[in-house]
Short mmCIF file of C-alpha atoms in Angstrom, two decimals:
data_model
loop_
_atom_site.label_atom_id
_atom_site.label_comp_id
_atom_site.label_asym_id
_atom_site.label_seq_id
_atom_site.Cartn_x
_atom_site.Cartn_y
_atom_site.Cartn_z
CA SER Q 399 11.81 -40.16 63.03
CA GLY Q 400 9.10 -41.54 65.31
CA TRP Q 401 8.09 -44.78 63.59
CA PHE Q 402 9.66 -48.04 62.54
CA GLN Q 403 8.59 -50.59 59.97
CA ARG Q 404 8.93 -54.35 60.38
CA LEU Q 405 7.83 -56.48 57.45
CA SER Q 406 7.69 -60.21 56.91
CA LYS Q 407 7.13 -61.21 53.31
CA ASP Q 408 6.31 -64.77 52.25
CA GLU Q 409 6.72 -65.80 48.61
CA CYS Q 410 5.76 -69.01 46.87
CA THR Q 411 7.07 -69.82 43.39
CA PHE Q 412 5.33 -72.56 41.42
CA ILE Q 413 6.86 -74.28 38.42
CA ASN Q 414 4.63 -76.65 36.46
CA GLY Q 415 1.76 -76.47 38.94
CA THR Q 416 2.85 -77.87 42.27
CA GLU Q 417 5.49 -80.17 40.81
CA ARG Q 418 8.30 -77.78 41.80
CA VAL Q 419 7.60 -75.31 44.64
CA LYS Q 420 9.94 -72.84 46.32
CA TYR Q 421 9.12 -70.97 49.53
CA VAL Q 422 11.00 -67.81 50.61
CA GLU Q 423 10.38 -65.72 53.73
CA ARG Q 424 12.04 -62.31 53.94
CA LEU Q 425 12.31 -60.31 57.16
CA ILE Q 426 12.73 -56.59 56.55
CA TYR Q 427 13.27 -53.75 59.02
CA ASN Q 428 13.11 -50.13 57.82
CA ARG Q 429 13.53 -51.16 54.15
CA GLU Q 430 16.60 -53.32 54.87
CA GLN Q 431 16.38 -57.10 54.53
CA LEU Q 432 17.82 -58.57 57.72
CA LEU Q 433 17.53 -62.27 56.92
CA HIS Q 434 15.64 -64.74 54.78
CA PHE Q 435 14.59 -68.37 54.70
CA ASP Q 436 14.81 -70.22 51.39
CA SER Q 437 13.27 -73.69 51.15
CA ASP Q 438 15.92 -74.71 48.61
CA VAL Q 439 18.65 -73.92 51.17
CA GLY Q 440 16.64 -75.26 54.12
CA HIS Q 441 17.65 -72.70 56.75
CA TYR Q 442 17.78 -68.98 57.52
CA VAL Q 443 20.55 -66.88 56.04
CA GLY Q 444 21.54 -63.57 57.61
CA ASP Q 445 21.84 -60.61 55.27
CA THR Q 446 23.09 -58.17 57.95
CA PRO Q 447 25.16 -58.64 61.12
CA TYR Q 448 22.00 -58.59 63.26
CA GLY Q 449 20.27 -60.90 60.79
CA GLU Q 450 23.13 -63.40 61.12
CA ILE Q 451 22.60 -63.52 64.90
CA GLN Q 452 18.86 -64.03 64.48
CA ALA Q 453 19.43 -66.67 61.77
CA ARG Q 454 21.74 -68.67 64.07
CA TYR Q 455 19.15 -68.51 66.85
CA TRP Q 456 16.25 -69.73 64.68
CA ASN Q 457 18.37 -72.32 62.87
CA SER Q 458 19.27 -73.85 66.25
CA ASP Q 459 15.58 -74.51 67.08
CA SER Q 460 14.89 -77.86 65.40
CA VAL Q 461 11.10 -77.78 65.98
CA TYR Q 462 10.77 -74.28 64.53
CA MET Q 463 12.96 -75.18 61.53
CA GLU Q 464 10.92 -78.30 60.81
CA ARG Q 465 7.80 -76.11 60.55
CA LYS Q 466 9.62 -73.68 58.24
CA ARG Q 467 10.77 -76.51 55.97
CA ALA Q 468 7.22 -77.88 55.89
CA ALA Q 469 5.88 -74.49 54.71
CA VAL Q 470 6.30 -75.61 51.10
CA ASP Q 471 3.41 -78.01 51.75
CA THR Q 472 1.50 -76.35 54.59
CA TYR Q 473 1.60 -72.81 53.18
CA CYS Q 474 2.40 -72.84 49.46
CA ARG Q 475 0.77 -76.01 48.17
CA HIS Q 476 -2.16 -75.61 50.57
CA ASN Q 477 -2.93 -72.11 49.29
CA TYR Q 478 -2.30 -73.08 45.66
CA GLU Q 479 -5.21 -75.50 45.79
CA GLY Q 480 -7.56 -72.72 46.92
CA PHE Q 481 -6.30 -69.90 44.69
CA ASN Q 482 -5.38 -71.81 41.53
CA PRO Q 483 -8.82 -71.70 39.85
CA HIS Q 484 -8.95 -67.90 40.27
CA LEU Q 485 -5.39 -67.34 39.07
CA THR Q 486 -5.33 -69.61 36.02
CA GLU Q 487 -8.63 -68.31 34.62
CA ARG Q 488 -7.21 -64.79 34.16
#
């Protein structure tokens, strides 16, 4: 009743090392996914009416979208290099 939860979840999927990488960001408010960014699609997709408005706003910002599209390299592949030895040894 007196609190709200906002969650941003970033996911990287690796196929055959870093040969094929997919980046997904999910924006969730009170357990409902509002919108998401999928690197395969290349832009935000609204999952609710409010999420559609927010997706249109972010998709219209070319500088912001260029950074999101680059996240496959700057976030996923970058972190893979650091975490890979620990993950593949298990």
